[in-house]
């Protein structure tokens, strides 16, 4: 399973690259707004740091505007993917962009029906927001699993990005269900490494090593 980082922070992306486990980046308007930098130059820098797919989102809400913005975003780098909201105009835009060979990430997916729609339109990636569904009292992973079953049933090439992960458990469930990708915030990626028994065990090994005649 591929690991994407859900951020627009250059420092976080560089750290994840340094760990050697990063396959891509997903930004969104909220992440971009936190960095206090111009959209285009920031996304350009991110694309240069991470060679994997980097998603950058349109803010138009009509298909024509989305397509216009997507064409422009697509020129930023070869590894760019254009994030499109899963609304009727967005689905229309995804289909038009597919015909132009522009890669898309259908975002804000909250139901399996939406997952089916964007795959039919030819989205490169589909992002169910599992954590936000959990927060709303639904089972986010169930929706992701349904989308996976639908894609397997019909051989859709659209890759599932389990998004809005809220902890290592979501990453684990995503891997167990065979999702292609999980996108996660930096803190969650950090948490994946951690186990208190690893720290205690290592401390003991290092202490015992001091007793070995050198
Ligand atoms: C995915 O691509 C989104 O950027 C992201 O997962 C949003 O999730 P949040 O609920 O953590 O903001």
Short mmCIF file of C-alpha atoms and ligand atoms in Angstrom, two decimals:
data_model
loop_
_atom_site.label_atom_id
_atom_site.label_comp_id
_atom_site.label_asym_id
_atom_site.label_seq_id
_atom_site.Cartn_x
_atom_site.Cartn_y
_atom_site.Cartn_z
CA UNK A 1 0.00 0.00 0.00
CA UNK A 2 1.25 3.45 -0.88
CA UNK A 3 1.65 6.18 1.76
CA UNK A 4 0.66 9.73 0.86
CA UNK A 5 1.11 12.62 3.27
CA UNK A 6 -1.83 14.94 3.76
CA UNK A 7 -0.18 18.34 4.14
CA UNK A 8 1.26 21.33 2.31
CA UNK A 9 4.14 21.73 4.77
CA UNK A 10 7.46 21.48 2.97
CA UNK A 11 9.23 20.53 6.23
CA UNK A 12 6.85 17.63 6.88
CA UNK A 13 7.14 16.40 3.30
CA UNK A 14 10.96 16.55 3.47
CA UNK A 15 10.96 14.58 6.75
CA UNK A 16 8.65 11.90 5.32
CA UNK A 17 10.83 11.67 2.20
CA UNK A 18 13.86 11.27 4.44
CA UNK A 19 12.21 8.29 6.17
CA UNK A 20 12.03 6.70 2.72
CA UNK A 21 8.36 5.76 2.96
CA UNK A 22 6.62 8.53 1.07
CA UNK A 23 4.84 7.80 -2.20
CA UNK A 24 2.85 11.01 -2.75
CA UNK A 25 1.26 14.14 -1.30
CA UNK A 26 -2.33 15.35 -1.00
CA UNK A 27 -2.87 19.03 -0.41
CA UNK A 28 -6.19 20.83 -0.08
CA UNK A 29 -7.16 24.52 0.22
CA UNK A 30 -7.08 24.29 4.04
CA UNK A 31 -3.53 22.88 4.09
CA UNK A 32 -2.38 25.50 1.57
CA UNK A 33 -3.94 28.33 3.62
CA UNK A 34 -1.84 27.38 6.65
CA UNK A 35 1.47 27.90 4.85
CA UNK A 36 1.07 31.62 4.08
CA UNK A 37 2.58 31.18 0.60
CA UNK A 38 1.35 31.59 -2.95
CA UNK A 39 -0.43 28.45 -4.20
CA UNK A 40 1.51 27.93 -7.40
CA UNK A 41 5.05 28.38 -6.07
CA UNK A 42 4.28 26.20 -3.03
CA UNK A 43 2.85 23.35 -5.13
CA UNK A 44 5.77 23.66 -7.54
CA UNK A 45 8.21 23.21 -4.64
CA UNK A 46 6.27 20.23 -3.27
CA UNK A 47 6.29 18.57 -6.72
CA UNK A 48 10.05 19.00 -6.88
CA UNK A 49 10.58 17.46 -3.41
CA UNK A 50 8.29 14.45 -3.85
CA UNK A 51 8.51 12.66 -7.21
CA UNK A 52 5.25 10.80 -6.56
CA UNK A 53 1.75 12.11 -7.35
CA UNK A 54 0.98 15.48 -5.73
CA UNK A 55 -2.71 16.46 -5.54
CA UNK A 56 -3.67 20.13 -5.75
CA UNK A 57 -7.31 21.17 -5.60
CA UNK A 58 -9.45 23.41 -7.80
CA UNK A 59 -11.70 25.98 -6.12
CA UNK A 60 -14.15 26.55 -8.99
CA UNK A 61 -17.52 24.86 -8.49
CA UNK A 62 -18.74 24.72 -12.10
CA UNK A 63 -17.40 22.19 -14.59
CA UNK A 64 -16.13 24.78 -17.04
CA UNK A 65 -14.26 26.66 -14.31
CA UNK A 66 -12.86 23.43 -12.84
CA UNK A 67 -11.56 22.31 -16.23
CA UNK A 68 -9.96 25.71 -16.84
CA UNK A 69 -8.28 25.65 -13.43
CA UNK A 70 -7.26 22.01 -13.82
CA UNK A 71 -5.51 22.71 -17.14
CA UNK A 72 -3.57 25.46 -15.43
CA UNK A 73 -2.68 23.37 -12.33
CA UNK A 74 -1.67 20.50 -14.63
CA UNK A 75 1.09 22.67 -16.11
CA UNK A 76 2.82 23.01 -12.70
CA UNK A 77 4.69 19.68 -12.95
CA UNK A 78 4.59 16.22 -14.51
CA UNK A 79 3.61 14.59 -11.20
CA UNK A 80 0.59 16.80 -10.56
CA UNK A 81 -2.89 15.38 -9.94
CA UNK A 82 -5.89 17.70 -9.92
CA UNK A 83 -8.27 17.32 -6.99
CA UNK A 84 -11.92 17.77 -7.92
CA UNK A 85 -14.83 17.84 -5.44
CA UNK A 86 -17.38 15.06 -5.91
CA UNK A 87 -20.38 17.16 -6.89
CA UNK A 88 -22.32 16.78 -10.19
CA UNK A 89 -20.26 19.52 -11.87
CA UNK A 90 -17.11 17.85 -10.54
CA UNK A 91 -18.03 14.47 -12.01
CA UNK A 92 -18.64 16.20 -15.33
CA UNK A 93 -15.23 17.88 -15.10
CA UNK A 94 -13.51 14.58 -14.24
CA UNK A 95 -14.88 13.03 -17.44
CA UNK A 96 -13.73 15.97 -19.57
CA UNK A 97 -10.28 15.96 -17.93
CA UNK A 98 -9.93 12.23 -18.45
CA UNK A 99 -10.46 12.81 -22.18
CA UNK A 100 -7.60 15.35 -22.07
CA UNK A 101 -5.31 12.94 -20.20
CA UNK A 102 -5.28 15.05 -17.00
CA UNK A 103 -5.09 12.97 -13.81
CA UNK A 104 -7.75 13.60 -11.20
CA UNK A 105 -8.35 12.84 -7.53
CA UNK A 106 -12.07 12.88 -6.70
CA UNK A 107 -12.24 14.37 -3.22
CA UNK A 108 -14.90 14.71 -0.50
CA UNK A 109 -16.34 11.23 -1.11
CA UNK A 110 -18.71 10.16 1.67
CA UNK A 111 -20.66 7.31 0.04
CA UNK A 112 -20.01 4.23 -2.09
CA UNK A 113 -22.42 5.63 -4.70
CA UNK A 114 -20.16 8.67 -5.11
CA UNK A 115 -17.20 6.29 -5.40
CA UNK A 116 -18.97 4.47 -8.22
CA UNK A 117 -19.82 7.73 -10.02
CA UNK A 118 -16.26 9.06 -10.08
CA UNK A 119 -14.88 5.73 -11.30
CA UNK A 120 -17.41 5.74 -14.15
CA UNK A 121 -16.30 9.27 -15.02
CA UNK A 122 -12.67 8.08 -15.17
CA UNK A 123 -11.10 9.53 -12.00
CA UNK A 124 -7.51 8.42 -11.45
CA UNK A 125 -8.03 8.39 -7.67
CA UNK A 126 -11.08 8.33 -5.38
CA UNK A 127 -10.75 9.70 -1.84
CA UNK A 128 -13.33 8.53 0.72
CA UNK A 129 -12.95 10.67 3.87
CA UNK A 130 -13.16 7.86 6.43
CA UNK A 131 -12.28 9.91 9.52
CA UNK A 132 -14.89 12.57 8.85
CA UNK A 133 -17.53 9.82 8.44
CA UNK A 134 -16.45 8.27 11.75
CA UNK A 135 -16.74 11.71 13.37
CA UNK A 136 -20.31 11.92 12.04
CA UNK A 137 -21.19 8.59 13.68
CA UNK A 138 -20.88 6.45 10.53
CA UNK A 139 -18.37 3.73 9.70
CA UNK A 140 -15.92 5.34 7.27
CA UNK A 141 -13.98 2.17 6.56
CA UNK A 142 -17.20 0.40 5.60
CA UNK A 143 -17.72 2.95 2.82
CA UNK A 144 -14.09 2.51 1.68
CA UNK A 145 -14.55 -1.27 1.64
CA UNK A 146 -17.76 -1.00 -0.39
CA UNK A 147 -15.94 1.14 -2.95
CA UNK A 148 -13.15 -1.44 -3.11
CA UNK A 149 -15.69 -4.24 -3.74
CA UNK A 150 -17.37 -2.22 -6.49
CA UNK A 151 -14.04 -1.46 -8.20
CA UNK A 152 -13.01 -5.11 -7.97
CA UNK A 153 -16.40 -6.28 -9.29
CA UNK A 154 -16.11 -4.20 -12.44
CA UNK A 155 -12.35 -3.86 -12.83
CA UNK A 156 -12.33 -0.06 -12.49
CA UNK A 157 -8.72 1.18 -12.62
CA UNK A 158 -9.45 4.07 -10.22
CA UNK A 159 -7.19 3.83 -7.15
CA UNK A 160 -8.69 4.27 -3.68
CA UNK A 161 -7.04 6.80 -1.36
CA UNK A 162 -8.28 6.21 2.18
CA UNK A 163 -8.36 9.85 3.32
CA UNK A 164 -8.92 11.86 6.48
CA UNK A 165 -7.31 9.06 8.49
CA UNK A 166 -7.51 9.73 12.21
CA UNK A 167 -4.89 7.32 13.52
CA UNK A 168 -2.70 4.28 12.75
CA UNK A 169 -5.82 2.07 13.01
CA UNK A 170 -7.19 3.62 9.80
CA UNK A 171 -3.89 2.96 8.02
CA UNK A 172 -3.97 -0.62 9.21
CA UNK A 173 -7.60 -1.20 8.19
CA UNK A 174 -6.85 0.33 4.79
CA UNK A 175 -3.97 -2.10 4.27
CA UNK A 176 -6.08 -5.06 5.44
CA UNK A 177 -8.88 -4.22 3.01
CA UNK A 178 -6.37 -3.83 0.18
CA UNK A 179 -6.77 -0.09 -0.46
CA UNK A 180 -4.19 1.21 -2.90
CA UNK A 181 -3.22 4.25 -0.80
CA UNK A 182 -3.74 5.90 2.58
CA UNK A 183 -3.16 9.62 2.93
CA UNK A 184 -2.37 10.74 6.46
CA UNK A 185 -1.23 13.73 8.39
CA UNK A 186 2.41 13.89 9.51
CA UNK A 187 1.54 13.04 13.15
CA UNK A 188 -0.12 9.79 12.07
CA UNK A 189 2.89 8.80 9.97
CA UNK A 190 5.06 9.44 13.04
CA UNK A 191 2.74 7.34 15.22
CA UNK A 192 3.14 4.36 12.86
CA UNK A 193 6.75 3.99 14.02
CA UNK A 194 5.98 4.10 17.72
CA UNK A 195 5.63 1.29 20.23
CA UNK A 196 6.69 1.67 23.88
CA UNK A 197 8.02 -1.91 23.98
CA UNK A 198 10.41 -1.08 21.12
CA UNK A 199 11.85 1.81 23.16
CA UNK A 200 12.14 -0.25 26.36
CA UNK A 201 13.63 -3.19 24.45
CA UNK A 202 16.22 -1.03 22.73
CA UNK A 203 17.19 0.68 25.97
CA UNK A 204 17.81 -2.71 27.57
CA UNK A 205 19.88 -3.98 24.61
CA UNK A 206 22.06 -0.87 24.71
CA UNK A 207 22.52 -1.14 28.49
CA UNK A 208 23.49 -4.81 28.23
CA UNK A 209 25.89 -4.05 25.39
CA UNK A 210 27.92 -1.89 27.81
CA UNK A 211 28.68 -5.07 29.82
CA UNK A 212 30.30 -6.74 26.80
CA UNK A 213 34.12 -6.46 26.96
CA UNK A 214 35.20 -4.12 24.18
C1 LIG B 1 -7.63 14.28 1.53
O1 LIG B 1 -7.11 14.34 0.45
C2 LIG B 1 -7.92 15.44 2.38
O2 LIG B 1 -6.97 16.44 2.18
C3 LIG B 1 -7.90 15.12 3.84
O3 LIG B 1 -7.76 13.78 4.10
C4 LIG B 1 -8.85 15.92 4.65
O4 LIG B 1 -9.05 15.33 5.87
P1 LIG B 1 -9.22 16.04 7.27
O5 LIG B 1 -10.58 15.71 7.74
O6 LIG B 1 -8.15 15.44 8.12
O7 LIG B 1 -9.02 17.51 7.05
#
